[in-house]
PDB file of C-alpha atoms in Angstrom:
ATOM      1  CA  MET A 299     -23.111  49.181  -4.353  1.00 58.00           C
ATOM      2  CA  PHE A 300     -26.306  51.093  -5.041  1.00 63.00           C
ATOM      3  CA  ASP A 301     -25.831  51.585  -8.778  1.00 73.00           C
ATOM      4  CA  GLY A 302     -29.515  51.498  -9.699  1.00 81.00           C
ATOM      5  CA  ILE A 303     -30.755  53.468  -6.678  1.00 82.00           C
ATOM      6  CA  GLY A 304     -30.460  57.241  -6.488  1.00 89.00           C
ATOM      7  CA  PHE A 305     -30.187  59.503  -3.453  1.00 89.00           C
ATOM      8  CA  MET A 306     -33.919  60.207  -3.310  1.00 92.00           C
ATOM      9  CA  GLU A 307     -34.804  56.499  -3.313  1.00 92.00           C
ATOM     10  CA  LEU A 308     -32.360  55.863  -0.450  1.00 87.00           C
ATOM     11  CA  LEU A 309     -33.872  58.751   1.496  1.00 91.00           C
ATOM     12  CA  ILE A 310     -37.401  57.375   1.016  1.00 94.00           C
ATOM     13  CA  ILE A 311     -36.271  53.891   2.118  1.00 90.00           C
ATOM     14  CA  ALA A 312     -34.622  55.384   5.239  1.00 89.00           C
ATOM     15  CA  ILE A 313     -37.780  57.326   6.158  1.00 92.00           C
ATOM     16  CA  LEU A 314     -39.962  54.237   5.650  1.00 93.00           C
ATOM     17  CA  ALA A 315     -37.601  52.164   7.807  1.00 91.00           C
ATOM     18  CA  LEU A 316     -37.761  54.800  10.546  1.00 90.00           C
ATOM     19  CA  VAL A 317     -41.556  54.815  10.436  1.00 92.00           C
ATOM     20  CA  VAL A 318     -41.925  51.019  10.331  1.00 92.00           C
ATOM     21  CA  LEU A 319     -39.218  50.042  12.827  1.00 90.00           C
ATOM     22  CA  GLY A 320     -39.217  53.053  15.088  1.00 90.00           C
ATOM     23  CA  PRO A 321     -36.272  54.904  16.581  1.00 89.00           C
ATOM     24  CA  GLU A 322     -35.487  52.155  19.139  1.00 92.00           C
ATOM     25  CA  ARG A 323     -35.154  49.207  16.748  1.00 92.00           C
ATOM     26  CA  LEU A 324     -33.713  51.060  13.736  1.00 91.00           C
ATOM     27  CA  PRO A 325     -30.031  51.076  14.906  1.00 92.00           C
ATOM     28  CA  SER A 326     -30.052  47.331  15.622  1.00 93.00           C
ATOM     29  CA  ALA A 327     -31.741  46.656  12.270  1.00 92.00           C
ATOM     30  CA  VAL A 328     -29.109  48.752  10.473  1.00 91.00           C
ATOM     31  CA  ARG A 329     -26.339  46.833  12.290  1.00 95.00           C
ATOM     32  CA  SER A 330     -27.812  43.451  11.376  1.00 95.00           C
ATOM     33  CA  VAL A 331     -28.310  44.499   7.745  1.00 91.00           C
ATOM     34  CA  SER A 332     -24.732  45.795   7.572  1.00 94.00           C
ATOM     35  CA  ARG A 333     -23.425  42.510   9.072  1.00 97.00           C
ATOM     36  CA  PHE A 334     -25.439  40.553   6.532  1.00 96.00           C
ATOM     37  CA  MET A 335     -24.154  42.703   3.662  1.00 94.00           C
ATOM     38  CA  SER A 336     -20.538  42.374   4.816  1.00 97.00           C
ATOM     39  CA  SER A 337     -20.839  38.591   5.148  1.00 98.00           C
ATOM     40  CA  MET A 338     -22.362  38.396   1.667  1.00 96.00           C
ATOM     41  CA  LYS A 339     -19.537  40.562   0.322  1.00 96.00           C
ATOM     42  CA  ARG A 340     -16.923  38.327   1.998  1.00 97.00           C
ATOM     43  CA  MET A 341     -18.584  35.231   0.579  1.00 97.00           C
ATOM     44  CA  ALA A 342     -18.678  36.742  -2.915  1.00 96.00           C
ATOM     45  CA  ASN A 343     -14.992  37.683  -2.670  1.00 97.00           C
ATOM     46  CA  SER A 344     -14.163  34.187  -1.465  1.00 97.00           C
ATOM     47  CA  VAL A 345     -15.975  32.605  -4.396  1.00 97.00           C
ATOM     48  CA  LYS A 346     -14.294  35.047  -6.753  1.00 97.00           C
ATOM     49  CA  THR A 347     -10.788  34.219  -5.496  1.00 95.00           C
ATOM     50  CA  GLU A 348     -11.470  30.473  -5.622  1.00 94.00           C
ATOM     51  CA  LEU A 349     -12.779  30.772  -9.159  1.00 94.00           C
ATOM     52  CA  GLU A 350      -9.776  32.828 -10.229  1.00 94.00           C
ATOM     53  CA  SER A 351      -7.362  30.305  -8.723  1.00 90.00           C
ATOM     54  CA  GLU A 352      -9.158  27.428 -10.458  1.00 90.00           C
ATOM     55  CA  LEU A 353      -9.057  29.266 -13.779  1.00 90.00           C
ATOM     56  CA  LYS A 354      -5.371  29.988 -13.295  1.00 87.00           C
ATOM     57  CA  LEU A 355      -4.738  26.329 -12.508  1.00 83.00           C
ATOM     58  CA  GLU A 356      -6.699  25.280 -15.604  1.00 85.00           C
ATOM     59  CA  GLN A 357      -4.631  27.683 -17.698  1.00 84.00           C
ATOM     60  CA  LEU A 358      -1.432  26.144 -16.329  1.00 78.00           C
ATOM     61  CA  HIS A 359      -2.701  22.664 -17.202  1.00 76.00           C
ATOM     62  CA  SER A 360      -3.533  23.722 -20.744  1.00 78.00           C
ATOM     63  CA  ASP A 361      -0.112  25.359 -21.145  1.00 75.00           C
ATOM     64  CA  LEU A 362       1.541  22.178 -19.916  1.00 71.00           C
ATOM     65  CA  LYS A 363      -0.437  20.064 -22.376  1.00 74.00           C
ATOM     66  CA  GLN A 364       0.541  22.385 -25.206  1.00 74.00           C
ATOM     67  CA  ALA A 365       4.191  22.030 -24.215  1.00 72.00           C
ATOM     68  CA  GLU A 366       3.828  18.245 -24.172  1.00 70.00           C
ATOM     69  CA  ASN A 367       2.184  18.319 -27.595  1.00 70.00           C
ATOM     70  CA  LYS A 368       5.074  20.321 -28.985  1.00 73.00           C
ATOM     71  CA  GLY A 369       7.363  17.595 -27.720  1.00 67.00           C
ATOM     72  CA  LEU A 370       9.511  20.092 -25.849  1.00 64.00           C
ATOM     73  CA  LYS A 371      11.369  20.810 -29.101  1.00 66.00           C
ATOM     74  CA  ASP A 372      11.013  24.566 -29.333  1.00 67.00           C
ATOM     75  CA  LEU A 373      12.278  25.398 -25.858  1.00 68.00           C
ATOM     76  CA  SER A 374      14.792  28.085 -25.062  1.00 71.00           C
ATOM     77  CA  PRO A 375      18.320  26.911 -24.190  1.00 75.00           C
ATOM     78  CA  ASP A 376      17.855  27.878 -20.541  1.00 72.00           C
ATOM     79  CA  LEU A 377      14.730  25.745 -20.236  1.00 71.00           C
ATOM     80  CA  GLN A 378      16.408  22.850 -22.056  1.00 73.00           C
ATOM     81  CA  ASN A 379      19.363  23.024 -19.628  1.00 74.00           C
ATOM     82  CA  SER A 380      16.940  23.008 -16.695  1.00 73.00           C
ATOM     83  CA  ILE A 381      15.147  19.959 -18.077  1.00 73.00           C
ATOM     84  CA  ASP A 382      18.463  18.152 -18.598  1.00 76.00           C
ATOM     85  CA  GLU A 383      19.505  18.924 -15.025  1.00 78.00           C
ATOM     86  CA  LEU A 384      16.191  17.621 -13.705  1.00 76.00           C
ATOM     87  CA  LYS A 385      16.578  14.408 -15.718  1.00 78.00           C
ATOM     88  CA  GLN A 386      20.098  13.892 -14.349  1.00 82.00           C
ATOM     89  CA  ALA A 387      18.876  14.510 -10.812  1.00 79.00           C
ATOM     90  CA  ALA A 388      16.077  11.990 -11.287  1.00 77.00           C
ATOM     91  CA  GLN A 389      18.527   9.396 -12.592  1.00 82.00           C
ATOM     92  CA  SER A 390      20.902   9.970  -9.677  1.00 81.00           C
ATOM     93  CA  VAL A 391      18.021   9.501  -7.246  1.00 77.00           C
ATOM     94  CA  ASN A 392      16.946   6.272  -8.955  1.00 75.00           C
ATOM     95  CA  LYS A 393      20.453   4.713  -8.988  1.00 75.00           C
ATOM     96  CA  PRO A 394      20.563   3.778  -5.252  1.00 71.00           C
ATOM     97  CA  TYR A 395      17.125   2.201  -5.477  1.00 69.00           C
ATOM     98  CA  GLN A 396      18.076   0.212  -8.563  1.00 71.00           C
ATOM     99  CA  ALA A 397      21.214  -1.025  -6.782  1.00 70.00           C
ATOM    100  CA  GLN A 398      19.116  -2.149  -3.803  1.00 70.00           C
ATOM    101  CA  GLU A 399      16.702  -3.990  -6.101  1.00 71.00           C
ATOM    102  CA  THR A 400      19.490  -5.922  -7.813  1.00 73.00           C
ATOM    103  CA  ALA A 401      21.044  -6.788  -4.449  1.00 69.00           C
ATOM    104  CA  SER A 402      17.736  -8.046  -3.084  1.00 69.00           C
ATOM    105  CA  THR A 403      17.113 -10.248  -6.141  1.00 68.00           C
ATOM    106  CA  ASP A 404      20.579 -11.812  -5.758  1.00 64.00           C
ATOM    107  CA  LYS A 405      19.816 -12.760  -2.134  1.00 59.00           C
ATOM    108  CA  THR A 406      16.560 -14.538  -2.928  1.00 58.00           C
ATOM    109  CA  GLU A 407      16.511 -18.286  -3.355  1.00 52.00           C
ATOM    110  CA  THR A 408      16.649 -19.835  -6.780  1.00 52.00           C
ATOM    111  CA  PRO A 409      13.213 -20.742  -8.075  1.00 53.00           C
ATOM    112  CA  VAL A 410      12.116 -24.365  -8.129  1.00 52.00           C
ATOM    113  CA  SER A 411      11.793 -25.904 -11.576  1.00 51.00           C
ATOM    114  CA  ASP A 412       8.336 -26.440 -13.039  1.00 52.00           C
ATOM    115  CA  ASP A 413       8.557 -30.250 -12.773  1.00 54.00           C
ATOM    116  CA  ALA A 414       9.436 -30.162  -9.084  1.00 52.00           C
ATOM    117  CA  SER A 415       6.688 -27.668  -8.300  1.00 53.00           C
ATOM    118  CA  ALA A 416       4.132 -29.762 -10.199  1.00 53.00           C
ATOM    119  CA  LYS A 417       5.136 -32.877  -8.226  1.00 55.00           C
ATOM    120  CA  ALA A 418       4.860 -30.948  -4.958  1.00 53.00           C
ATOM    121  CA  GLN A 419       1.389 -29.733  -5.859  1.00 55.00           C
ATOM    122  CA  THR A 420       0.119 -33.183  -6.833  1.00 54.00           C
ATOM    123  CA  SER A 421       1.508 -34.782  -3.693  1.00 53.00           C
ATOM    124  CA  ALA A 422      -0.028 -32.045  -1.555  1.00 50.00           C
ATOM    125  CA  SER A 423      -3.395 -32.468  -3.247  1.00 51.00           C
ATOM    126  CA  THR A 424      -3.384 -36.259  -2.762  1.00 53.00           C
ATOM    127  CA  ASP A 425      -2.256 -35.969   0.865  1.00 50.00           C
ATOM    128  CA  ALA A 426      -4.909 -33.428   1.790  1.00 50.00           C
ATOM    129  CA  PRO A 427      -7.968 -35.709   1.373  1.00 51.00           C
ATOM    130  CA  LYS A 428      -6.295 -38.527   3.324  1.00 50.00           C
ATOM    131  CA  GLU A 429      -5.844 -36.270   6.341  1.00 47.00           C
ATOM    132  CA  LYS A 430      -9.527 -35.370   6.331  1.00 49.00           C
ATOM    133  CA  GLU A 431     -10.686 -38.996   6.574  1.00 44.00           C
TER     134      GLU A 431
END
């Protein structure tokens, strides 16, 4: 903590603090300085851990991009089996949703032909101004 300060310098600082602050205020000043130093140390450790976690996350992202660039061709058999299992699980999860989508499209009404919809639009547009008058 005091890498650049020797024992004699610390002793001189302590004597000066005793002279300047006096024996009554010195203990409270030491407590407040120690609280400040501990809070600064906690904050530095917090920043350090956050930075390390961000760097670790960035490393994971770069490793993932490298794996994508390789095309997942040079994987070990265990990893390839795991990927195949995950793909099968994803397909089995998607099957019920695909079945629901096809069932819901069968229940919908048949669309109106373009000619009928055009006639409906023209009649609606001609009827609208008449109602306003």
